[in-house]
Amino acid sequence: MATTVHNFKVVLLGKGCVGKTSIVLRYAEDKFNNDHLSTIQASFLNKKLNIDGKRVNLAIWDTAGQEQFHALGPLYYRSSNGAIIVYDITDEDSLVKVKSWVKELRKMLGSDVSLVIVGNKTDLEKDRHVNLEEAETYASKVGALHWQTSAKRNEGIEEMFLTLIDKMLQRE
Ligand code: GDP
Ligand code: MG
């Protein structure tokens, strides 16, 4: 009997410059770049994993910076199984943007989509402008996971993806 392959589409969302591309690059290639990476092509990345004997095929969608122009439409996140909605812990407004993405996703995709809200740049803790407890409380209120990462230091990223995959597998 052939093993089932779980195909999951995961999209990255969030304000420009919060570190979405850096998170993907770190996860997929273990690289980090100090420059803003929005000029690179819209990335579509495939990652195959084996989790407790389950074969998982992740299609990770990153933006090409269209979020700067509010030009990310439903075509981008259509039929996604998971969404990683990122804010920057030093940028209060980026959490406001998270909330509007959550609203839009819930409206368009309902409760089928697994959400993880990610506070990135924890290496800049001294410049924190987002209250951690507020972010966590908000996430649990909307049925999302909350996670903290530093793409720069490679902290929390692999764990964040694994937690999201786990949540998506539970829905299968
Ligand atoms: P995107 O527009 O959301 O895709 O953001 P990018 O991945 O292009 O990152 C924007 C800027 O934030 C770049 O200068 C990155 O080097 C920087 N950056 C991304 N992640 C981190 C992080 O964890 N810590 C710090 N200090 N800078 C980061
Ligand atoms: Mg980017």
Short mmCIF file of N, CA, C and O in Angstrom, two decimals, residues 33-163:
data_model
loop_
_atom_site.label_atom_id
_atom_site.label_comp_id
_atom_site.label_asym_id
_atom_site.label_seq_id
_atom_site.Cartn_x
_atom_site.Cartn_y
_atom_site.Cartn_z
N ASN A 33 20.38 37.11 5.22
CA ASN A 33 20.93 38.23 4.48
C ASN A 33 20.50 39.51 5.18
O ASN A 33 19.33 39.65 5.53
N ASN A 34 21.43 40.44 5.38
CA ASN A 34 21.07 41.67 6.08
C ASN A 34 20.28 42.67 5.25
O ASN A 34 19.74 43.64 5.76
N ASP A 35 20.20 42.45 3.95
CA ASP A 35 19.47 43.37 3.09
C ASP A 35 18.02 42.96 2.97
O ASP A 35 17.67 41.80 3.14
N HIS A 36 17.21 43.96 2.66
CA HIS A 36 15.80 43.68 2.42
C HIS A 36 15.71 42.86 1.13
O HIS A 36 16.37 43.16 0.15
N LEU A 37 14.91 41.83 1.16
CA LEU A 37 14.95 40.86 0.07
C LEU A 37 13.73 40.93 -0.84
O LEU A 37 13.43 40.02 -1.56
N SER A 38 13.03 42.07 -0.78
CA SER A 38 11.74 42.11 -1.48
C SER A 38 11.88 42.16 -3.00
O SER A 38 10.91 41.97 -3.71
N THR A 39 13.08 42.41 -3.49
CA THR A 39 13.20 42.52 -4.93
C THR A 39 13.34 41.16 -5.62
O THR A 39 13.22 41.07 -6.82
N ILE A 40 13.62 40.14 -4.84
CA ILE A 40 13.74 38.83 -5.48
C ILE A 40 12.35 38.37 -5.95
O ILE A 40 11.33 38.82 -5.45
N GLN A 41 12.36 37.51 -6.91
CA GLN A 41 11.11 37.00 -7.49
C GLN A 41 10.22 36.35 -6.43
O GLN A 41 10.71 35.87 -5.43
N ALA A 42 8.94 36.39 -6.68
CA ALA A 42 8.01 35.68 -5.81
C ALA A 42 8.54 34.26 -5.67
O ALA A 42 8.79 33.59 -6.64
N SER A 43 8.74 33.85 -4.43
CA SER A 43 9.35 32.54 -4.29
C SER A 43 8.28 31.50 -4.01
O SER A 43 7.35 31.72 -3.25
N PHE A 44 8.50 30.42 -4.63
CA PHE A 44 7.67 29.27 -4.40
C PHE A 44 8.63 28.15 -4.10
O PHE A 44 9.53 27.88 -4.88
N LEU A 45 8.46 27.57 -2.95
CA LEU A 45 9.47 26.62 -2.50
C LEU A 45 8.81 25.32 -2.08
O LEU A 45 7.77 25.33 -1.44
N ASN A 46 9.43 24.23 -2.45
CA ASN A 46 8.90 22.95 -2.05
C ASN A 46 9.80 22.30 -1.02
O ASN A 46 11.01 22.31 -1.18
N LYS A 47 9.20 21.76 0.02
CA LYS A 47 10.01 21.06 0.99
C LYS A 47 9.35 19.74 1.35
O LYS A 47 8.18 19.70 1.72
N LYS A 48 10.08 18.67 1.20
CA LYS A 48 9.55 17.34 1.53
C LYS A 48 10.06 16.92 2.89
O LYS A 48 11.25 17.02 3.17
N LEU A 49 9.14 16.46 3.72
CA LEU A 49 9.52 16.04 5.06
C LEU A 49 8.90 14.69 5.40
O LEU A 49 7.90 14.29 4.81
N ASN A 50 9.50 14.06 6.37
CA ASN A 50 8.94 12.83 6.89
C ASN A 50 8.73 13.01 8.38
O ASN A 50 9.68 13.15 9.13
N ILE A 51 7.47 13.06 8.79
CA ILE A 51 7.19 13.33 10.19
C ILE A 51 6.42 12.16 10.80
O ILE A 51 5.29 11.88 10.41
N ASP A 52 7.07 11.48 11.73
CA ASP A 52 6.51 10.28 12.35
C ASP A 52 5.96 9.31 11.29
O ASP A 52 4.83 8.83 11.42
N GLY A 53 6.73 9.09 10.28
CA GLY A 53 6.32 8.15 9.24
C GLY A 53 5.32 8.71 8.24
O GLY A 53 4.89 8.03 7.32
N LYS A 54 4.94 9.98 8.45
CA LYS A 54 4.01 10.61 7.50
C LYS A 54 4.79 11.44 6.50
O LYS A 54 5.66 12.23 6.88
N ARG A 55 4.44 11.26 5.23
CA ARG A 55 5.12 12.05 4.20
C ARG A 55 4.40 13.37 3.99
O ARG A 55 3.20 13.39 3.69
N VAL A 56 5.13 14.44 4.15
CA VAL A 56 4.55 15.77 4.03
C VAL A 56 5.27 16.53 2.92
O VAL A 56 6.49 16.55 2.87
N ASN A 57 4.48 17.09 2.04
CA ASN A 57 5.03 17.89 0.96
C ASN A 57 4.54 19.32 1.14
O ASN A 57 3.36 19.63 0.94
N LEU A 58 5.46 20.20 1.53
CA LEU A 58 5.08 21.60 1.79
C LEU A 58 5.33 22.44 0.56
O LEU A 58 6.43 22.43 0.01
N ALA A 59 4.34 23.19 0.15
CA ALA A 59 4.55 24.21 -0.88
C ALA A 59 4.49 25.55 -0.15
O ALA A 59 3.44 25.95 0.36
N ILE A 60 5.61 26.21 -0.07
CA ILE A 60 5.68 27.47 0.69
C ILE A 60 5.67 28.64 -0.28
O ILE A 60 6.51 28.72 -1.17
N TRP A 61 4.71 29.53 -0.09
CA TRP A 61 4.57 30.69 -0.98
C TRP A 61 5.03 31.94 -0.25
O TRP A 61 4.52 32.29 0.80
N ASP A 62 5.99 32.61 -0.85
CA ASP A 62 6.44 33.88 -0.30
C ASP A 62 6.06 34.97 -1.31
O ASP A 62 5.90 34.70 -2.50
N THR A 63 5.95 36.20 -0.85
CA THR A 63 5.54 37.27 -1.76
C THR A 63 6.77 37.89 -2.43
O THR A 63 7.88 37.72 -1.96
N ALA A 64 6.54 38.62 -3.49
CA ALA A 64 7.64 39.36 -4.13
C ALA A 64 7.56 40.82 -3.72
O ALA A 64 7.98 41.70 -4.45
N GLY A 65 7.00 41.07 -2.56
CA GLY A 65 6.94 42.44 -2.06
C GLY A 65 5.65 43.16 -2.41
O GLY A 65 5.51 44.35 -2.14
N GLN A 66 4.67 42.44 -2.96
CA GLN A 66 3.41 43.10 -3.34
C GLN A 66 2.68 43.65 -2.13
O GLN A 66 1.85 44.53 -2.26
N GLU A 67 2.99 43.08 -0.93
CA GLU A 67 2.31 43.55 0.27
C GLU A 67 2.56 45.03 0.51
O GLU A 67 1.77 45.72 1.13
N GLN A 68 3.69 45.55 -0.01
CA GLN A 68 4.01 46.97 0.13
C GLN A 68 2.98 47.84 -0.57
O GLN A 68 2.78 49.00 -0.24
N PHE A 69 2.37 47.28 -1.61
CA PHE A 69 1.41 48.05 -2.41
C PHE A 69 -0.02 47.58 -2.16
O PHE A 69 -0.91 47.85 -2.93
N HIS A 70 -0.21 46.83 -1.08
CA HIS A 70 -1.53 46.27 -0.75
C HIS A 70 -2.10 45.51 -1.93
O HIS A 70 -3.28 45.57 -2.22
N ALA A 71 -1.21 44.83 -2.66
CA ALA A 71 -1.63 44.18 -3.90
C ALA A 71 -1.66 42.66 -3.79
O ALA A 71 -1.53 41.97 -4.78
N LEU A 72 -1.81 42.16 -2.58
CA LEU A 72 -1.87 40.71 -2.45
C LEU A 72 -3.33 40.29 -2.38
O LEU A 72 -4.02 40.54 -1.41
N GLY A 73 -3.78 39.63 -3.40
CA GLY A 73 -5.20 39.27 -3.43
C GLY A 73 -5.44 37.83 -3.08
O GLY A 73 -4.52 37.09 -2.78
N PRO A 74 -6.71 37.43 -3.12
CA PRO A 74 -7.12 36.06 -2.77
C PRO A 74 -6.44 34.99 -3.63
O PRO A 74 -6.33 33.85 -3.19
N LEU A 75 -5.98 35.34 -4.83
CA LEU A 75 -5.30 34.36 -5.67
C LEU A 75 -4.07 33.81 -4.98
O LEU A 75 -3.68 32.67 -5.17
N TYR A 76 -3.45 34.67 -4.20
CA TYR A 76 -2.22 34.29 -3.51
C TYR A 76 -2.49 33.25 -2.42
O TYR A 76 -1.81 32.24 -2.33
N TYR A 77 -3.50 33.50 -1.60
CA TYR A 77 -3.71 32.60 -0.46
C TYR A 77 -4.81 31.56 -0.68
O TYR A 77 -5.09 30.75 0.19
N ARG A 78 -5.41 31.60 -1.87
CA ARG A 78 -6.48 30.64 -2.19
C ARG A 78 -6.04 29.20 -1.91
O ARG A 78 -4.93 28.83 -2.22
N SER A 79 -6.94 28.45 -1.33
CA SER A 79 -6.74 27.02 -1.01
C SER A 79 -5.47 26.73 -0.21
O SER A 79 -4.89 25.65 -0.33
N SER A 80 -5.07 27.67 0.63
CA SER A 80 -3.94 27.31 1.49
C SER A 80 -4.43 26.54 2.72
O SER A 80 -5.53 26.75 3.22
N ASN A 81 -3.59 25.64 3.17
CA ASN A 81 -3.88 24.86 4.36
C ASN A 81 -3.36 25.56 5.61
O ASN A 81 -3.84 25.33 6.71
N GLY A 82 -2.34 26.38 5.39
CA GLY A 82 -1.74 27.08 6.52
C GLY A 82 -1.26 28.45 6.12
O GLY A 82 -0.93 28.69 4.96
N ALA A 83 -1.25 29.36 7.09
CA ALA A 83 -0.72 30.69 6.83
C ALA A 83 0.17 31.09 8.00
O ALA A 83 -0.18 30.89 9.16
N ILE A 84 1.33 31.63 7.65
CA ILE A 84 2.26 32.16 8.64
C ILE A 84 2.17 33.68 8.53
O ILE A 84 2.55 34.26 7.51
N ILE A 85 1.59 34.30 9.55
CA ILE A 85 1.37 35.74 9.49
C ILE A 85 2.37 36.39 10.45
O ILE A 85 2.33 36.17 11.65
N VAL A 86 3.27 37.15 9.84
CA VAL A 86 4.45 37.61 10.58
C VAL A 86 4.33 39.08 10.98
O VAL A 86 3.87 39.91 10.19
N TYR A 87 4.76 39.39 12.20
CA TYR A 87 4.98 40.78 12.59
C TYR A 87 6.42 40.91 13.10
O TYR A 87 7.10 39.91 13.31
N ASP A 88 6.83 42.16 13.25
CA ASP A 88 8.18 42.48 13.73
C ASP A 88 8.00 43.01 15.16
O ASP A 88 7.24 43.97 15.36
N ILE A 89 8.65 42.40 16.12
CA ILE A 89 8.41 42.78 17.53
C ILE A 89 8.79 44.23 17.82
O ILE A 89 8.40 44.78 18.84
N THR A 90 9.54 44.87 16.91
CA THR A 90 9.92 46.27 17.13
C THR A 90 8.96 47.24 16.44
O THR A 90 9.15 48.45 16.50
N ASP A 91 7.95 46.71 15.76
CA ASP A 91 7.06 47.54 14.94
C ASP A 91 5.59 47.28 15.30
O ASP A 91 5.00 46.30 14.89
N GLU A 92 5.06 48.20 16.10
CA GLU A 92 3.70 48.05 16.60
C GLU A 92 2.68 47.92 15.48
O GLU A 92 1.73 47.13 15.55
N ASP A 93 2.87 48.72 14.44
CA ASP A 93 1.93 48.72 13.33
C ASP A 93 1.88 47.36 12.62
O ASP A 93 0.87 46.99 12.04
N SER A 94 2.99 46.62 12.70
CA SER A 94 3.00 45.33 12.01
C SER A 94 2.04 44.33 12.67
O SER A 94 1.54 43.42 12.01
N LEU A 95 1.75 44.52 13.96
CA LEU A 95 0.75 43.66 14.61
C LEU A 95 -0.67 44.05 14.17
O LEU A 95 -1.54 43.20 14.01
N VAL A 96 -0.86 45.34 13.94
CA VAL A 96 -2.15 45.80 13.42
C VAL A 96 -2.43 45.15 12.06
O VAL A 96 -3.53 44.69 11.79
N LYS A 97 -1.38 45.07 11.25
CA LYS A 97 -1.51 44.43 9.92
C LYS A 97 -1.84 42.94 10.05
O LYS A 97 -2.61 42.39 9.26
N VAL A 98 -1.25 42.30 11.05
CA VAL A 98 -1.55 40.88 11.29
C VAL A 98 -3.04 40.71 11.49
O VAL A 98 -3.67 39.82 10.91
N LYS A 99 -3.61 41.60 12.29
CA LYS A 99 -5.03 41.47 12.60
C LYS A 99 -5.89 41.59 11.36
O LYS A 99 -6.90 40.89 11.21
N SER A 100 -5.51 42.48 10.45
CA SER A 100 -6.35 42.61 9.26
C SER A 100 -6.18 41.40 8.33
O SER A 100 -7.14 40.98 7.68
N TRP A 101 -5.00 40.80 8.32
CA TRP A 101 -4.84 39.55 7.54
C TRP A 101 -5.67 38.42 8.13
O TRP A 101 -6.29 37.64 7.41
N VAL A 102 -5.66 38.32 9.46
CA VAL A 102 -6.43 37.25 10.10
C VAL A 102 -7.90 37.39 9.73
O VAL A 102 -8.56 36.42 9.34
N LYS A 103 -8.41 38.62 9.79
CA LYS A 103 -9.82 38.87 9.45
C LYS A 103 -10.11 38.42 8.03
O LYS A 103 -11.11 37.76 7.75
N GLU A 104 -9.23 38.84 7.12
CA GLU A 104 -9.44 38.51 5.71
C GLU A 104 -9.39 36.99 5.47
O GLU A 104 -10.24 36.43 4.77
N LEU A 105 -8.42 36.33 6.07
CA LEU A 105 -8.30 34.88 5.87
C LEU A 105 -9.49 34.13 6.44
O LEU A 105 -10.01 33.21 5.82
N ARG A 106 -9.90 34.52 7.62
CA ARG A 106 -11.05 33.85 8.24
C ARG A 106 -12.30 34.06 7.39
O ARG A 106 -13.12 33.17 7.24
N LYS A 107 -12.42 35.24 6.83
CA LYS A 107 -13.59 35.55 6.00
C LYS A 107 -13.56 34.73 4.70
O LYS A 107 -14.57 34.19 4.27
N MET A 108 -12.38 34.64 4.08
CA MET A 108 -12.28 33.99 2.78
C MET A 108 -12.10 32.48 2.88
O MET A 108 -12.54 31.75 2.00
N LEU A 109 -11.42 32.00 3.91
CA LEU A 109 -11.09 30.57 3.99
C LEU A 109 -11.76 29.87 5.17
O LEU A 109 -11.64 28.66 5.33
N GLY A 110 -12.43 30.63 6.02
CA GLY A 110 -13.11 30.04 7.16
C GLY A 110 -12.14 29.47 8.18
O GLY A 110 -11.02 29.93 8.31
N SER A 111 -12.59 28.41 8.88
CA SER A 111 -11.74 27.88 9.96
C SER A 111 -10.87 26.73 9.48
O SER A 111 -10.18 26.09 10.27
N ASP A 112 -10.91 26.45 8.16
CA ASP A 112 -10.12 25.33 7.63
C ASP A 112 -8.63 25.62 7.59
O ASP A 112 -7.82 24.71 7.52
N VAL A 113 -8.29 26.88 7.60
CA VAL A 113 -6.88 27.24 7.46
C VAL A 113 -6.22 27.31 8.85
O VAL A 113 -6.76 27.87 9.79
N SER A 114 -5.07 26.67 8.97
CA SER A 114 -4.31 26.71 10.23
C SER A 114 -3.45 27.96 10.24
O SER A 114 -2.69 28.21 9.31
N LEU A 115 -3.58 28.72 11.32
CA LEU A 115 -2.85 30.00 11.37
C LEU A 115 -1.79 29.99 12.44
O LEU A 115 -2.00 29.52 13.55
N VAL A 116 -0.62 30.53 12.09
CA VAL A 116 0.36 30.81 13.12
C VAL A 116 0.81 32.26 12.98
O VAL A 116 1.13 32.74 11.90
N ILE A 117 0.71 32.97 14.10
CA ILE A 117 1.14 34.36 14.16
C ILE A 117 2.55 34.37 14.74
O ILE A 117 2.81 33.78 15.78
N VAL A 118 3.46 35.00 13.99
CA VAL A 118 4.86 34.91 14.36
C VAL A 118 5.44 36.30 14.67
O VAL A 118 5.37 37.20 13.83
N GLY A 119 5.98 36.46 15.85
CA GLY A 119 6.72 37.68 16.21
C GLY A 119 8.18 37.44 15.86
O GLY A 119 8.86 36.67 16.54
N ASN A 120 8.66 38.10 14.82
CA ASN A 120 10.03 37.89 14.37
C ASN A 120 10.96 38.99 14.89
O ASN A 120 10.50 40.02 15.35
N LYS A 121 12.25 38.75 14.78
CA LYS A 121 13.33 39.66 15.20
C LYS A 121 13.49 39.70 16.72
O LYS A 121 13.75 40.76 17.30
N THR A 122 13.37 38.57 17.36
CA THR A 122 13.53 38.53 18.82
C THR A 122 14.94 38.89 19.25
O THR A 122 15.18 39.17 20.43
N ASP A 123 15.88 38.90 18.31
CA ASP A 123 17.24 39.37 18.65
C ASP A 123 17.24 40.86 18.96
O ASP A 123 18.21 41.37 19.52
N LEU A 124 16.15 41.56 18.57
CA LEU A 124 16.06 43.00 18.85
C LEU A 124 15.16 43.29 20.05
O LEU A 124 14.48 44.32 20.12
N GLU A 125 15.15 42.37 21.00
CA GLU A 125 14.30 42.47 22.19
C GLU A 125 14.39 43.86 22.86
O GLU A 125 13.40 44.40 23.34
N LYS A 126 15.58 44.44 22.87
CA LYS A 126 15.74 45.75 23.54
C LYS A 126 14.92 46.85 22.86
O LYS A 126 14.63 47.87 23.49
N ASP A 127 14.55 46.65 21.58
CA ASP A 127 13.71 47.64 20.89
C ASP A 127 12.26 47.20 20.75
O ASP A 127 11.54 47.66 19.87
N ARG A 128 11.86 46.25 21.58
CA ARG A 128 10.51 45.70 21.47
C ARG A 128 9.44 46.78 21.60
O ARG A 128 9.47 47.60 22.51
N HIS A 129 8.48 46.78 20.65
CA HIS A 129 7.35 47.70 20.73
C HIS A 129 6.01 46.99 20.71
O HIS A 129 4.96 47.63 20.68
N VAL A 130 6.07 45.67 20.65
CA VAL A 130 4.82 44.90 20.68
C VAL A 130 4.77 44.16 22.00
O VAL A 130 5.72 43.49 22.39
N ASN A 131 3.66 44.29 22.69
CA ASN A 131 3.49 43.61 23.96
C ASN A 131 3.22 42.12 23.70
O ASN A 131 2.25 41.76 23.05
N LEU A 132 4.12 41.29 24.22
CA LEU A 132 4.04 39.85 23.95
C LEU A 132 2.72 39.24 24.42
O LEU A 132 2.08 38.47 23.71
N GLU A 133 2.31 39.63 25.61
CA GLU A 133 1.09 39.05 26.16
C GLU A 133 -0.12 39.43 25.31
O GLU A 133 -1.00 38.61 25.08
N GLU A 134 -0.13 40.66 24.85
CA GLU A 134 -1.26 41.10 24.00
C GLU A 134 -1.30 40.27 22.72
O GLU A 134 -2.37 39.83 22.29
N ALA A 135 -0.13 40.04 22.13
CA ALA A 135 -0.08 39.27 20.89
C ALA A 135 -0.54 37.83 21.13
O ALA A 135 -1.30 37.26 20.34
N GLU A 136 -0.09 37.25 22.24
CA GLU A 136 -0.47 35.86 22.55
C GLU A 136 -1.96 35.75 22.83
O GLU A 136 -2.61 34.80 22.38
N THR A 137 -2.48 36.71 23.57
CA THR A 137 -3.91 36.69 23.89
C THR A 137 -4.74 36.82 22.62
O THR A 137 -5.72 36.10 22.42
N TYR A 138 -4.30 37.72 21.74
CA TYR A 138 -5.01 37.91 20.48
C TYR A 138 -5.00 36.61 19.67
O TYR A 138 -6.03 36.17 19.15
N ALA A 139 -3.82 35.97 19.57
CA ALA A 139 -3.70 34.73 18.79
C ALA A 139 -4.66 33.66 19.31
O ALA A 139 -5.39 33.03 18.54
N SER A 140 -4.69 33.49 20.61
CA SER A 140 -5.53 32.41 21.12
C SER A 140 -7.02 32.75 20.92
O SER A 140 -7.83 31.87 20.67
N LYS A 141 -7.33 34.03 20.97
CA LYS A 141 -8.72 34.45 20.73
C LYS A 141 -9.20 34.10 19.32
O LYS A 141 -10.35 33.74 19.12
N VAL A 142 -8.30 34.19 18.36
CA VAL A 142 -8.69 33.91 16.97
C VAL A 142 -8.31 32.48 16.53
O VAL A 142 -8.35 32.15 15.36
N GLY A 143 -7.94 31.66 17.51
CA GLY A 143 -7.63 30.27 17.19
C GLY A 143 -6.35 30.08 16.40
O GLY A 143 -6.23 29.14 15.61
N ALA A 144 -5.40 30.96 16.63
CA ALA A 144 -4.10 30.84 15.94
C ALA A 144 -3.03 30.44 16.95
O ALA A 144 -3.17 30.70 18.15
N LEU A 145 -1.98 29.82 16.45
CA LEU A 145 -0.82 29.59 17.29
C LEU A 145 -0.04 30.89 17.36
O LEU A 145 -0.15 31.73 16.47
N HIS A 146 0.76 31.05 18.41
CA HIS A 146 1.66 32.20 18.46
C HIS A 146 3.07 31.69 18.65
O HIS A 146 3.30 30.76 19.43
N TRP A 147 3.99 32.28 17.93
CA TRP A 147 5.37 31.80 17.99
C TRP A 147 6.30 32.99 17.88
O TRP A 147 5.92 34.02 17.31
N GLN A 148 7.51 32.86 18.43
CA GLN A 148 8.50 33.93 18.28
C GLN A 148 9.75 33.38 17.59
O GLN A 148 10.16 32.25 17.87
N THR A 149 10.30 34.17 16.69
CA THR A 149 11.46 33.71 15.93
C THR A 149 12.50 34.81 15.78
O THR A 149 12.20 36.00 15.91
N SER A 150 13.70 34.38 15.46
CA SER A 150 14.71 35.28 14.94
C SER A 150 15.32 34.60 13.73
O SER A 150 16.01 33.58 13.87
N ALA A 151 15.03 35.15 12.56
CA ALA A 151 15.63 34.59 11.34
C ALA A 151 17.13 34.84 11.37
O ALA A 151 17.92 34.03 10.89
N LYS A 152 17.50 35.95 11.98
CA LYS A 152 18.92 36.30 12.05
C LYS A 152 19.71 35.27 12.86
O LYS A 152 20.75 34.79 12.43
N ARG A 153 19.19 34.93 14.02
CA ARG A 153 19.90 33.98 14.89
C ARG A 153 19.46 32.54 14.69
O ARG A 153 19.90 31.66 15.42
N ASN A 154 18.56 32.33 13.78
CA ASN A 154 18.00 31.00 13.57
C ASN A 154 17.39 30.44 14.84
O ASN A 154 17.72 29.34 15.28
N GLU A 155 16.48 31.20 15.42
CA GLU A 155 15.79 30.74 16.62
C GLU A 155 14.30 30.58 16.35
O GLU A 155 13.66 31.49 15.83
N GLY A 156 13.79 29.43 16.72
CA GLY A 156 12.35 29.19 16.69
C GLY A 156 11.76 28.85 15.33
O GLY A 156 10.56 28.53 15.25
N ILE A 157 12.54 28.89 14.28
CA ILE A 157 11.96 28.76 12.94
C ILE A 157 11.55 27.33 12.59
O ILE A 157 10.40 27.07 12.22
N GLU A 158 12.47 26.42 12.76
CA GLU A 158 12.14 25.04 12.46
C GLU A 158 10.98 24.55 13.35
O GLU A 158 10.04 23.91 12.88
N GLU A 159 11.05 24.92 14.64
CA GLU A 159 10.00 24.53 15.57
C GLU A 159 8.65 25.10 15.14
O GLU A 159 7.62 24.43 15.23
N MET A 160 8.67 26.35 14.67
CA MET A 160 7.43 26.99 14.24
C MET A 160 6.82 26.23 13.07
O MET A 160 5.61 25.94 13.06
N PHE A 161 7.63 25.88 12.07
CA PHE A 161 7.11 25.12 10.93
C PHE A 161 6.57 23.76 11.38
O PHE A 161 5.49 23.33 10.94
N LEU A 162 7.31 23.10 12.28
CA LEU A 162 6.86 21.78 12.73
C LEU A 162 5.53 21.86 13.47
O LEU A 162 4.65 21.01 13.30
N THR A 163 5.37 22.89 14.28
CA THR A 163 4.12 23.07 15.01
C THR A 163 2.96 23.30 14.05
O THR A 163 1.87 22.76 14.23
#
